[in-house]
Coordinates of C-alpha atoms and ligand atoms in Angstrom, one line a residue:
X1 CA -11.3 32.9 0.1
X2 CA -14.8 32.5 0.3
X3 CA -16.2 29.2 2.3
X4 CA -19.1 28.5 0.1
X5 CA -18.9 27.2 -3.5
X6 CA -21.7 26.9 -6.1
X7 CA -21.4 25.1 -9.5
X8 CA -24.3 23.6 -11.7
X9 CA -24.1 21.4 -14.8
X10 CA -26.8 22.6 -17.7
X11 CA -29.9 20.6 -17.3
X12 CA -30.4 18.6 -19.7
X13 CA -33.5 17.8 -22.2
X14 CA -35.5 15.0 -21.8
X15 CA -36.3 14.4 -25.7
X16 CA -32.7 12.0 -25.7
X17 CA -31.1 9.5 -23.5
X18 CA -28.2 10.5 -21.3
X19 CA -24.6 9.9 -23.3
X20 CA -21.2 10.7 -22.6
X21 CA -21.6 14.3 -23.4
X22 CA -23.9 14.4 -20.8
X23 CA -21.4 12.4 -17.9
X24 CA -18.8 14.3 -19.1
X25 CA -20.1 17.9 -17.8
X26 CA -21.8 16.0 -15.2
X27 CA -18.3 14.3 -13.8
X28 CA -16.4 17.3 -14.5
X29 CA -18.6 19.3 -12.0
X30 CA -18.6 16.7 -9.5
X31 CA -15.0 16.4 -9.1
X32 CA -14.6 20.4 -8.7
X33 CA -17.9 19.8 -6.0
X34 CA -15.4 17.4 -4.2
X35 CA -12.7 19.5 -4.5
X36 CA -13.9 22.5 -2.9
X37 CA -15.3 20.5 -0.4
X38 CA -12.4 18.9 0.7
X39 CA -10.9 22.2 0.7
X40 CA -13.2 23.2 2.9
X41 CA -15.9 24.8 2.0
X42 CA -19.5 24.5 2.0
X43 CA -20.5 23.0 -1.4
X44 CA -23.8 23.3 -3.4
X45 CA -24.4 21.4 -6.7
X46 CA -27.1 21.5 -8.9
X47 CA -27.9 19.5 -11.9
X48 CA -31.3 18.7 -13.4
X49 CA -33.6 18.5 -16.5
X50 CA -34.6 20.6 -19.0
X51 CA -39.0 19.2 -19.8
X52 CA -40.3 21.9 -21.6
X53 CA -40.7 22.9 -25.4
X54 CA -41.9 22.6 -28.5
X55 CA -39.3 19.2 -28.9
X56 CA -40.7 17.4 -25.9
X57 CA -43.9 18.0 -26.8
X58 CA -43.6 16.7 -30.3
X59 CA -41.8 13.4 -29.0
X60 CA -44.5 12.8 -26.8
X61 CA -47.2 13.3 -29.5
X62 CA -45.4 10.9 -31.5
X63 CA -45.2 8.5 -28.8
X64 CA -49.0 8.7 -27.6
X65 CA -48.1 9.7 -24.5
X66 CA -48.3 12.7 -22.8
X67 CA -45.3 15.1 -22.2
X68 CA -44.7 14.9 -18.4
X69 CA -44.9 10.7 -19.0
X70 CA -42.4 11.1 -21.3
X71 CA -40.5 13.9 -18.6
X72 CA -40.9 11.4 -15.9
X73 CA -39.5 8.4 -17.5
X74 CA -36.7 9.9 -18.8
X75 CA -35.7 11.7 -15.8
X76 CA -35.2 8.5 -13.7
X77 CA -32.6 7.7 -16.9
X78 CA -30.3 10.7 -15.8
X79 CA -31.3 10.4 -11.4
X80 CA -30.0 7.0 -12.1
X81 CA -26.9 7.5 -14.0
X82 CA -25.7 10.0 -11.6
X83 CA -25.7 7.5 -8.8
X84 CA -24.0 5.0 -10.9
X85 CA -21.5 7.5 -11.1
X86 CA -21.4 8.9 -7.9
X87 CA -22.2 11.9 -8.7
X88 CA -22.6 14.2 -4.9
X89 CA -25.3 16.2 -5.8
X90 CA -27.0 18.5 -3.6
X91 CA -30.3 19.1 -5.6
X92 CA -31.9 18.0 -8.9
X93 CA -34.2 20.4 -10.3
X94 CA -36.6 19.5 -12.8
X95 CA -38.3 22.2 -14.6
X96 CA -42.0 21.0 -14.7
X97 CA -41.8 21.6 -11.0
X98 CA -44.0 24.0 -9.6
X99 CA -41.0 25.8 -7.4
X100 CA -39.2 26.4 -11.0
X101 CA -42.3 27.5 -12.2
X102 CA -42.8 30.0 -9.2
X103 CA -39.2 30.9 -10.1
X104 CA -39.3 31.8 -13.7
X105 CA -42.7 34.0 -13.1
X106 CA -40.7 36.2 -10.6
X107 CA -38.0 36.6 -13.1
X108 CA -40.4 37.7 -15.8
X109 CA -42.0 39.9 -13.4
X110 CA -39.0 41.9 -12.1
X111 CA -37.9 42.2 -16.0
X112 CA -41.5 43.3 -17.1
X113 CA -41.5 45.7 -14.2
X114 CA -38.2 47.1 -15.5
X115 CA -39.9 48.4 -18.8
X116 CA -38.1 45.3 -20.6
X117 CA -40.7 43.0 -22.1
X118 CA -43.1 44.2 -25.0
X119 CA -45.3 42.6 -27.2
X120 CA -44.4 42.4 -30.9
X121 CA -44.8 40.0 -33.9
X122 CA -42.0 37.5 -34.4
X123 CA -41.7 36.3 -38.0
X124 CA -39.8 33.9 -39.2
X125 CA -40.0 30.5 -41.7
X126 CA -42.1 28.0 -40.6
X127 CA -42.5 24.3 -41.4
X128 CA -45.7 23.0 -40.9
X129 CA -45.5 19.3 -40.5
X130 CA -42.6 19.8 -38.1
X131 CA -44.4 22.9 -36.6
X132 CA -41.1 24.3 -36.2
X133 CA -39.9 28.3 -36.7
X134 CA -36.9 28.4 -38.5
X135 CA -34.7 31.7 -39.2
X136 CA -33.4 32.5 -42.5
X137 CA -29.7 31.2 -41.8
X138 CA -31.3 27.8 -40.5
X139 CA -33.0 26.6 -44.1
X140 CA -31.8 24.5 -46.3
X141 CA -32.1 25.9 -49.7
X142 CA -35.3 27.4 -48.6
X143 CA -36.5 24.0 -46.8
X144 CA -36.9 22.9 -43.1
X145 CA -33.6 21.8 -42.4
X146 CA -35.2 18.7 -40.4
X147 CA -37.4 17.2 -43.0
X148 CA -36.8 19.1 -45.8
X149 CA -40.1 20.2 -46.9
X150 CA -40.6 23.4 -47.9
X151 CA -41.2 26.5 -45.3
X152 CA -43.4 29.7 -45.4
X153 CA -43.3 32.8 -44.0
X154 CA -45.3 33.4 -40.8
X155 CA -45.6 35.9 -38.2
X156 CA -46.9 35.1 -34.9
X157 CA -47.6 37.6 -31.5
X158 CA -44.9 37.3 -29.1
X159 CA -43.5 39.2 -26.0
X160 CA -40.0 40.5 -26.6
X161 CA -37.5 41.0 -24.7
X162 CA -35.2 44.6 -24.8
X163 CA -31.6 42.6 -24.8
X164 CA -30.5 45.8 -27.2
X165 CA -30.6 47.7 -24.2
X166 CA -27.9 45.9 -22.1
X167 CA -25.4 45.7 -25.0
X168 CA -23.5 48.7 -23.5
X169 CA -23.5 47.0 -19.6
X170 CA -22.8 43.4 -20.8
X171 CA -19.6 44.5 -23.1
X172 CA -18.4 46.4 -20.0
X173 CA -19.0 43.7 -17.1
X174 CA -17.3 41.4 -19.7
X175 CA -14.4 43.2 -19.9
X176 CA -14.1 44.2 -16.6
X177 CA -14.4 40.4 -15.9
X178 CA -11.5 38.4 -17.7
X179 CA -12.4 35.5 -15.3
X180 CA -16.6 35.6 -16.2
X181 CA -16.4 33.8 -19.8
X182 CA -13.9 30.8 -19.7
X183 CA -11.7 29.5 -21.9
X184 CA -10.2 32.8 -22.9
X185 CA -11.3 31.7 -27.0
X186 CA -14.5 31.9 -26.0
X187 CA -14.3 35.0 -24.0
X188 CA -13.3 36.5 -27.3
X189 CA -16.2 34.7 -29.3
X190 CA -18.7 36.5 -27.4
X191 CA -16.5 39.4 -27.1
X192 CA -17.2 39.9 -31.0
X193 CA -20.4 38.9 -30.9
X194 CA -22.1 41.2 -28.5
X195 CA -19.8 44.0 -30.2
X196 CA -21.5 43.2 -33.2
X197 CA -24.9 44.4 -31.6
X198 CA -27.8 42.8 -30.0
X199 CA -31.3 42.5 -31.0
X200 CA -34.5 41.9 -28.8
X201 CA -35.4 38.2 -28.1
X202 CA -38.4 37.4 -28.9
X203 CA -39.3 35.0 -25.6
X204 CA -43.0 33.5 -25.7
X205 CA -44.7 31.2 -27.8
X206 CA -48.3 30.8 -29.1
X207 CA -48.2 27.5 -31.2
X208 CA -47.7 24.8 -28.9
X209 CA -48.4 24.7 -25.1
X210 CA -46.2 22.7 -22.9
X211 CA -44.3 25.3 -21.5
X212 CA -44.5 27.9 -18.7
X213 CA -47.4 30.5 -19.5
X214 CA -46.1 34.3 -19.9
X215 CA -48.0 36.2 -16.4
X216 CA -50.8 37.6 -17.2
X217 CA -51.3 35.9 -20.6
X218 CA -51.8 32.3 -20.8
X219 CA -52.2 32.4 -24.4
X220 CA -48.5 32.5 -24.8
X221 CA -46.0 30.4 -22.9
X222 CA -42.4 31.4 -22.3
X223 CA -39.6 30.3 -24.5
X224 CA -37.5 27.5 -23.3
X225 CA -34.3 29.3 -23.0
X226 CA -35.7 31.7 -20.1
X227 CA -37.6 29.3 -18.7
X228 CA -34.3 26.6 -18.6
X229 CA -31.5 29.1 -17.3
X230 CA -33.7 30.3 -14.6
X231 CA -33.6 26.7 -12.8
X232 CA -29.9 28.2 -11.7
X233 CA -31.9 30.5 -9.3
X234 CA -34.8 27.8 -8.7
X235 CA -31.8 25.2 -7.5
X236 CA -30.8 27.9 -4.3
X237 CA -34.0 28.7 -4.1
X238 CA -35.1 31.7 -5.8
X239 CA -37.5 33.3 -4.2
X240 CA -39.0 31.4 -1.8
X241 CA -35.8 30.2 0.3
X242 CA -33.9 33.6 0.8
X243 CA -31.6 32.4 3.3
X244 CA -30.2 29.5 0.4
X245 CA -30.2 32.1 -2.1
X246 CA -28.3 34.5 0.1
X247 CA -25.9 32.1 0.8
X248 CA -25.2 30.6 -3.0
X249 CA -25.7 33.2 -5.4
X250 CA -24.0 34.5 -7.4
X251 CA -23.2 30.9 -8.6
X252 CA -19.4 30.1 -8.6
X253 CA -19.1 28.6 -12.1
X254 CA -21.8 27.2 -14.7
X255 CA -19.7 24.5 -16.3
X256 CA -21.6 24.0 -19.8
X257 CA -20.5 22.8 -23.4
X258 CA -19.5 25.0 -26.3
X259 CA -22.7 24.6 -28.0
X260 CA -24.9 26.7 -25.5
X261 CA -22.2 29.2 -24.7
X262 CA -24.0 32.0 -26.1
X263 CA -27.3 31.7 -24.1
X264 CA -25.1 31.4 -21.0
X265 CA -22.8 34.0 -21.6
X266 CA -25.5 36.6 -23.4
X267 CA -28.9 36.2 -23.1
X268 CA -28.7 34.6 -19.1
X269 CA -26.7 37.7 -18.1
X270 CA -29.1 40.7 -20.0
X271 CA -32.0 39.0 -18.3
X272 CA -29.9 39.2 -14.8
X273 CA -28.8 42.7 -15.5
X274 CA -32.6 43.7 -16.3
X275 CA -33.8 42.0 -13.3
X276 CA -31.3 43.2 -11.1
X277 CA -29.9 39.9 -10.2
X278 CA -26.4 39.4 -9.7
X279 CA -24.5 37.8 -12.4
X280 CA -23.0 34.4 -12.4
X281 CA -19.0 34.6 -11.7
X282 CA -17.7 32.4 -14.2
X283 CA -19.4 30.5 -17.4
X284 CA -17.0 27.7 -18.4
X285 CA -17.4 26.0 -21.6
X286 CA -15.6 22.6 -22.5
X287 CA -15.3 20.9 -25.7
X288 CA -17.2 18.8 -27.4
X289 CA -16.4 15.0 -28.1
X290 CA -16.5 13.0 -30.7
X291 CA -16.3 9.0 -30.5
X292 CA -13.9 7.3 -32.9
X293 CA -13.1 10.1 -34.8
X294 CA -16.7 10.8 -35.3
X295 CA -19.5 13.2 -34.4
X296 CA -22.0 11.3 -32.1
X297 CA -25.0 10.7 -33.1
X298 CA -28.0 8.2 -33.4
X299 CA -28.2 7.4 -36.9
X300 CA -24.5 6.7 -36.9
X301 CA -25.2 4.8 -33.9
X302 CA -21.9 5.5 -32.3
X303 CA -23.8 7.3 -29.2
X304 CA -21.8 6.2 -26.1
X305 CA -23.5 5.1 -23.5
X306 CA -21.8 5.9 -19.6
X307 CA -23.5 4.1 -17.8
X308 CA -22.4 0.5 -20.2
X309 CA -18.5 2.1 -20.1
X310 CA -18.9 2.2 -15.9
X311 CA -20.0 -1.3 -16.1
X312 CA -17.5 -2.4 -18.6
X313 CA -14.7 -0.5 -17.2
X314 CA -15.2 0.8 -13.7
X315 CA -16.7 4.2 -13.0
X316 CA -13.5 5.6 -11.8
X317 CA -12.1 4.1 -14.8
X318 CA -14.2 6.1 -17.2
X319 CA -14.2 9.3 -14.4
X320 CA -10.6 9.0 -15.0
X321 CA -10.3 8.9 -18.9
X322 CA -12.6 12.1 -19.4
X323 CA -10.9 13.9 -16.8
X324 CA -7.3 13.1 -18.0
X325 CA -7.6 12.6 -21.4
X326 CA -8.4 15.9 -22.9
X327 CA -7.2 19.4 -21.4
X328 CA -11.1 20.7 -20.3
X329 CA -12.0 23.6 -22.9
X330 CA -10.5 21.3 -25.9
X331 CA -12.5 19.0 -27.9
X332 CA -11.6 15.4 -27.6
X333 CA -12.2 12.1 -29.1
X334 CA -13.5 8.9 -27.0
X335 CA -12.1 5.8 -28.2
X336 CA -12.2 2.0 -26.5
X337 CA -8.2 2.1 -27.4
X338 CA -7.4 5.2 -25.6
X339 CA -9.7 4.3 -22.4
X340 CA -8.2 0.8 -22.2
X341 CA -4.3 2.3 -22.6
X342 CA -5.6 5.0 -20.0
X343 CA -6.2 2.3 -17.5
X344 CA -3.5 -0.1 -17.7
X345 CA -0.7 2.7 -17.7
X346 CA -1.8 5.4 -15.4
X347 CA -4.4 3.0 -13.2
X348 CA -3.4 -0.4 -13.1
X349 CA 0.5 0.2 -13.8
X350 CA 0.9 3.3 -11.7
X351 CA -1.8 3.6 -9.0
X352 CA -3.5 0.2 -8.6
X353 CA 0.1 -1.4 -8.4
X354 CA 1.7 1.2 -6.0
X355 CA -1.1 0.1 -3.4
X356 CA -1.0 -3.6 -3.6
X357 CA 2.7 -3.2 -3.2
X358 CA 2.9 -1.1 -0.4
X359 CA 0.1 -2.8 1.3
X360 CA 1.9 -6.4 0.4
X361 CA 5.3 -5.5 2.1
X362 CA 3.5 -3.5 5.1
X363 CA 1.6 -7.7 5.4
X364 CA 4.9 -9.6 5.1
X365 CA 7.7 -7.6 7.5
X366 CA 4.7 -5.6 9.8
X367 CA 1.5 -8.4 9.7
X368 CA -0.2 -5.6 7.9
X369 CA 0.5 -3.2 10.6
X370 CA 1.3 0.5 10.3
X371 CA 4.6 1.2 12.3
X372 CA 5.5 3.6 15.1
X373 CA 8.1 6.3 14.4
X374 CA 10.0 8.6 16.2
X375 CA 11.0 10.6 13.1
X376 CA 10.3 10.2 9.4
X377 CA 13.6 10.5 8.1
X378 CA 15.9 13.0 6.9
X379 CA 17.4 10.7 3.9
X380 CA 17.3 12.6 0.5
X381 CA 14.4 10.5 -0.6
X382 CA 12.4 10.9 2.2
X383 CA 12.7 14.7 1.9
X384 CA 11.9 14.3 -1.6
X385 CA 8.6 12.9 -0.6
X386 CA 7.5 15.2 1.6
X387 CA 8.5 18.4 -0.7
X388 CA 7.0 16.9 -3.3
X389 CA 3.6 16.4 -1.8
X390 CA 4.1 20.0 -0.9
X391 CA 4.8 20.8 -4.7
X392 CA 1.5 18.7 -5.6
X393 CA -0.9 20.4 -2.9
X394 CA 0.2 23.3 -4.6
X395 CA 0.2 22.8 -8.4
X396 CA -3.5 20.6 -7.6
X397 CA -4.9 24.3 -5.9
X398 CA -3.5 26.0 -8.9
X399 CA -5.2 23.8 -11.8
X400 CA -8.3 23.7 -9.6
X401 CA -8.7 27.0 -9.6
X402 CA -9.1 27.2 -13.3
X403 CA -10.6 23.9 -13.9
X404 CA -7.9 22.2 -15.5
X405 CA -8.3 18.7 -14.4
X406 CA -6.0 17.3 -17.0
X407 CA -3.5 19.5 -15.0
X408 CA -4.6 18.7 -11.7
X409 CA -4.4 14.7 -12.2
X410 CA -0.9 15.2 -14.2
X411 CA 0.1 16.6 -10.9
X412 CA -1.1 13.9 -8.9
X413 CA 0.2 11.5 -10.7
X414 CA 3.9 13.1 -10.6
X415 CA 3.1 12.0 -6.8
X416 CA 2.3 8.9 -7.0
X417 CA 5.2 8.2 -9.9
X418 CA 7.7 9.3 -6.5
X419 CA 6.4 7.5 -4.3
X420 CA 6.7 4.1 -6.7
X421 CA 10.4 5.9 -7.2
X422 CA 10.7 5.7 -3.7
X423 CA 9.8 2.0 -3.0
X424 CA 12.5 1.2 -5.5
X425 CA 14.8 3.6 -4.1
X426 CA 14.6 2.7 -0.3
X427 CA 14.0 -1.4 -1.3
X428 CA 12.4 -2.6 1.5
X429 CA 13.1 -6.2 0.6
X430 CA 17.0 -5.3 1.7
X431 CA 16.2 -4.0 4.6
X432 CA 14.2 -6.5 5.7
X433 CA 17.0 -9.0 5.4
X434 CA 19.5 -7.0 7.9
X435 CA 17.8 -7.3 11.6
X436 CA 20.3 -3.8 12.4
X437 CA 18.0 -2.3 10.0
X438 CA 14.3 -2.9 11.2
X439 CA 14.7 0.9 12.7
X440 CA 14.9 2.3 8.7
X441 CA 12.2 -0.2 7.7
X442 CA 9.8 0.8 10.3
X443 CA 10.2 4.2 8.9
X444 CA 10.3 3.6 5.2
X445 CA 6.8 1.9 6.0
X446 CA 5.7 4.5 7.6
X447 CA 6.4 6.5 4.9
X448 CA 4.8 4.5 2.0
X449 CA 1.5 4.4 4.1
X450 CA 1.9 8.2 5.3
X451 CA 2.0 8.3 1.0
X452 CA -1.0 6.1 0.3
X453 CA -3.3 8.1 2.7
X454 CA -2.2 11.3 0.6
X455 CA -2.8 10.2 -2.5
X456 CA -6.1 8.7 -1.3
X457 CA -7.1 12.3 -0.3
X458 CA -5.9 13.8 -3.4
X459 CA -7.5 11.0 -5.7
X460 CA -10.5 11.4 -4.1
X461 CA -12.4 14.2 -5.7
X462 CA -11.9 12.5 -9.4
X463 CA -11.9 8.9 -8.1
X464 CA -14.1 9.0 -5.1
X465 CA -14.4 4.9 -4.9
X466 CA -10.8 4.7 -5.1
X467 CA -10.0 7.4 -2.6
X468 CA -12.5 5.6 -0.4
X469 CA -10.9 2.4 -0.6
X470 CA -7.8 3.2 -0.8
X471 CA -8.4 4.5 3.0
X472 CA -10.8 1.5 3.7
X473 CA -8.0 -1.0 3.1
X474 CA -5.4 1.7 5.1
X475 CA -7.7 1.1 8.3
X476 CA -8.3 5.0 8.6
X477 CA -10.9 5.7 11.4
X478 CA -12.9 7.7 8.9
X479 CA -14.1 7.5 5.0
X480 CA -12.3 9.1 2.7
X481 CA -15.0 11.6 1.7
X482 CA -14.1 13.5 5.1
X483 CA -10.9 14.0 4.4
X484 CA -9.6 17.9 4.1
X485 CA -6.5 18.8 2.0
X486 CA -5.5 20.7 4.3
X487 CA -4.2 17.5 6.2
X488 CA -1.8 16.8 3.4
X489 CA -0.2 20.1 4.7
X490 CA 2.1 18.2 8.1
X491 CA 3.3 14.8 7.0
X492 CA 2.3 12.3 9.6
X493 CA -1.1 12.4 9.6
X494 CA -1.4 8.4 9.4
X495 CA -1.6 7.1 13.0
X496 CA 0.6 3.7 14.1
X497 CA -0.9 0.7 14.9
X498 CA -4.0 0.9 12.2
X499 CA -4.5 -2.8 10.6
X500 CA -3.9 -2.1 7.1
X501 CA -6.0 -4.8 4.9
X502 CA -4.1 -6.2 1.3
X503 CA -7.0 -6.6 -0.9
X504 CA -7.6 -7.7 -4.7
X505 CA -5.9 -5.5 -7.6
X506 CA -7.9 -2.1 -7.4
X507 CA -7.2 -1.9 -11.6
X508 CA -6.6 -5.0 -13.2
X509 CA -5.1 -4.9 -16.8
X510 CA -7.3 -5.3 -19.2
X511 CA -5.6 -7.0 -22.2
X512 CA -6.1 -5.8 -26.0
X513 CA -8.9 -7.4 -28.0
Ligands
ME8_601 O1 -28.6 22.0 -24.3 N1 -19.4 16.6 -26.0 O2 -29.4 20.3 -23.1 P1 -28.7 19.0 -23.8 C1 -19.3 17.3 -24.8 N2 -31.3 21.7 -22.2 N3 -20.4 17.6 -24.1 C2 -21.6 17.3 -24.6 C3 -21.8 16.6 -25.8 C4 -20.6 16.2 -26.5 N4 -20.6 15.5 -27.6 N5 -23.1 16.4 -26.0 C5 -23.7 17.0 -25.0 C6 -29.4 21.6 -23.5 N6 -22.9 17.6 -24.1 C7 -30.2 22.5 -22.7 C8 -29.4 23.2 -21.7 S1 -29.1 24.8 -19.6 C9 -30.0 26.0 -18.9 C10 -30.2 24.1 -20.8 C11 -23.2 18.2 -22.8 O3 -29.4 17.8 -23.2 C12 -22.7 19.6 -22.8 O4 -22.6 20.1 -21.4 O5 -28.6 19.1 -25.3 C13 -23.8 20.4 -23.4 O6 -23.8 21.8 -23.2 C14 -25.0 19.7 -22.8 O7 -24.6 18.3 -22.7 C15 -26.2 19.9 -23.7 O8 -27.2 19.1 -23.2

């Protein structure tokens, strides 16, 4: 397998305030970026922010300000949020910077210099107060579909760019490709889509300016799209940084939603294919969410703010919830209900009160103390334990693999439900109370903290804070984030003698309003 691993989230625009449609993508990615890490492998990570366009321009006009202040103060919205969330980033790329800029012209050159980019007239409805082109299928009744003023019929000079031509090549790499468009629905969306035919893109604009200007012709700058999917290359460091860019691309996996599958999946791979970049080896589109039911959205005011839920809840709390609650690839539905039953069953009920357990009998027969063993046991629950953990390490890989989180935490959690089995099973409390015993006590301590340092390691990627702590209050000689799943392969791993610490309830209950 290979020992380096690149995934990126979509940068986002900077004309809205990060929401839970956002964190969720954002999240999602970091606990694969975790993952692979701990599985060894060196592990880049690119998020960032999409500043350019027609949209950013106009919000800035409105404002009085000008479009990079806007950029700027928005940006520090999303930098922020993804500390709050701990989100392990290796770069944020922002597209008003000038290595993006440096990146996109190189692009655009090596496509122009492969015969692909002419000029042409695009022509399509246009609303003049909105100073927005429309197509045909976009109006409303013949109105702008934003303000719903009437449109006319303009044609403005624009390069184009020949995506007809790589019909032929993209069908083929996508069928030779099962794995390259994720979930398999979608696969077959685009599937039918490209087989339906494609037409040139039209890919520069003349009537507004805050963009990146087309080479050689200022006049025009370049569309958004191929300006915001070339920040991929930009992150690795396209092509000024060879030796990054060696070593990372192709990317491992674009994790994006279901709305922008189509310019991930069509137009990102014909400009690729006409530059003679390698393609990405996976595009992986999730669902979209709704909250209560709803569609999110500002004048329903419903917009769900991650940042307020980490606060209120706990950021593992809400890490938790997005990653468990809906099978990634479905849509889902965030409610305050379903977060708050998510946390008192699986976090406070299962996980949280496994620990303080453990730890609380490991503080009243051992002073907290780990034990010393000269065998773990060959009871049937004992060897339950350890071929279940086997079972887990497995089944986790597995659901990694294909970025089923929902899967991979299900799987945890069958862990951590044996283990609890197992406290009730071997009773410590009965042991403790026949001194001929103290031999099968030491062990079954052993064994419960041998437990707790797995499923801190195992936790870790979608609960980082709790994995942390979880070996913070174990006494292990190094954080969590070190960790490597391939020390959950030989049980024993835990060394005697650590000072274990109790602590406060890692999920307290949160009782129904
Ligand atoms: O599209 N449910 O940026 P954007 C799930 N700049 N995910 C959601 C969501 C929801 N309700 N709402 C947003 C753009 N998302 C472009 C991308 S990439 C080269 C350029 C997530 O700010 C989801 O990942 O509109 C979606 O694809 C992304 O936010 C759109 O973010």
């Amino acid at each position: 397998m290979a020992d380096r691993f690149y995934v990126t989230t979509p940068i986002y625009y900077v004309n809205d305030v990060p929401h839970i449609g956002h964190a969720y993508t954002t999240v999602a990615c970091d606990a694969l970026a975790r993952y692979q890490r701990a599985a060894g492998r060196e592990v880049f990570f690119l998020t960032g922010t999409d500043e350019h366009g027609q949209k950013v321009e106009k919000s800035a006009a409105e404002r009085g300000e000008r479009s990079i202040d806007l950029a700027d103060r928005v940006v520090t919205r999303f930098q922020h949020l993804w500390e709050v969330l701990d989100i392990s980033l290796s770069r944020f790329v922002r597209t008003t910077e000038p290595a993006h800029r440096a990146a996109v012209e190189e692009l655009f050159r090596r496509v122009k210099a492969n015969g692909d980019i002419y000029l042409g007239a695009y022509e399509d409805w246009y609303c003049t107060p909105c100073e927005t082109f429309w197509t045909e299928s976009q109006l409303m009744e013949g109105n702008c579909p934003d303000c719903n003023r009437p449109t006319e019929k303009l044609k403005e000079a624009s390069y184009f760019f020949r995506m007809s031509k790589y019909q032929d090549a993209l069908l083929a790499h996508i069928e030779a490709h099962p794995e390259f468009i994720q979930p398999v629905s979608r696969r077959n969306e685009i599937l039918s889509f490209v087989r339906e035919g494609l037409r040139d893109l039209s890919i520069s604009r003349t009537t507004f300016s805050w963009g990146i200007p087309v080479p050689d012709d200022p006049e025009h700058v370049l569309y958004v799209w191929f300006d915001a999917l070339t920040n991929y290359l930009t992150g690795v460091g396209f092509p000024g940084d060879p030796e990054t860019y060696g070593r990372f691309w192709p990317c491992d996996v674009h994790v994006i939603g279901k709305d922008i599958l189509r310019f991930h999946a069509v137009y990102w791979p014909t400009f690729l294919l006409s530059a003679g970049v390698p393609l990405p080896k996976t595009v992986f589109a999730h669902g979209w969410w709704t909250v209560e039911g709803k569609k999110m959205s500002k004048s329903l005011g419903n917009v769900v703010d991650p940042e307020a839920m980490a606060e209120a809840y706990g950021v593992d709390a809400f890490r938790y919830f997005v990653l468990r609650e809906v099978p990634f690839g479905l849509d889902g539905d965030f409610s305050r209900d379903a977060l708050v039953h998510r946390i008192n069953s699986d976090l406070a009920n299962d996980l949280g009160n496994l620990v303080s357990r453990v730890l609380a009998m490991l503080g009243k027969y051992r002073d907290g103390v780990v034990p010393r063993v000269s065998s773990f046991g060959h009871e049937g629950a004992d060897e339950e334990l350890r071929e279940k953990l086997a079972a887990v390490r497995g089944e986790v890989a597995q659901a990694m693999g294909e970025l089923a989180f929902h899967k991979a935490l299900t799987a945890v959690w069958s862990f951590i439900g044996l283990v609890n089995k197992y406290v009730d099973t071997t009773a410590p409390w009965t042991l403790a109370k026949e001194p001929e015993q103290a031999g099968r006590l030491d062990q079954v301590l052993y064994n419960m903290c041998e437990a707790l340092r797995c499923v801190g390691l195992l936790v870790f990627p979608f609960l980082p804070g709790t994995g942390t702590e979880i070996w913070r209050r174990l006494g292990m000689e190094r954080p969590a984030a070190e960790g490597l799943l391939e020390e959950l392969a030989h049980w024993g791993g835990i060394t005697p003698g650590l000072q274990t610490e109790r602590g406060e309830s890692l999920f307290p209950r949160i009782e129904a309003s």
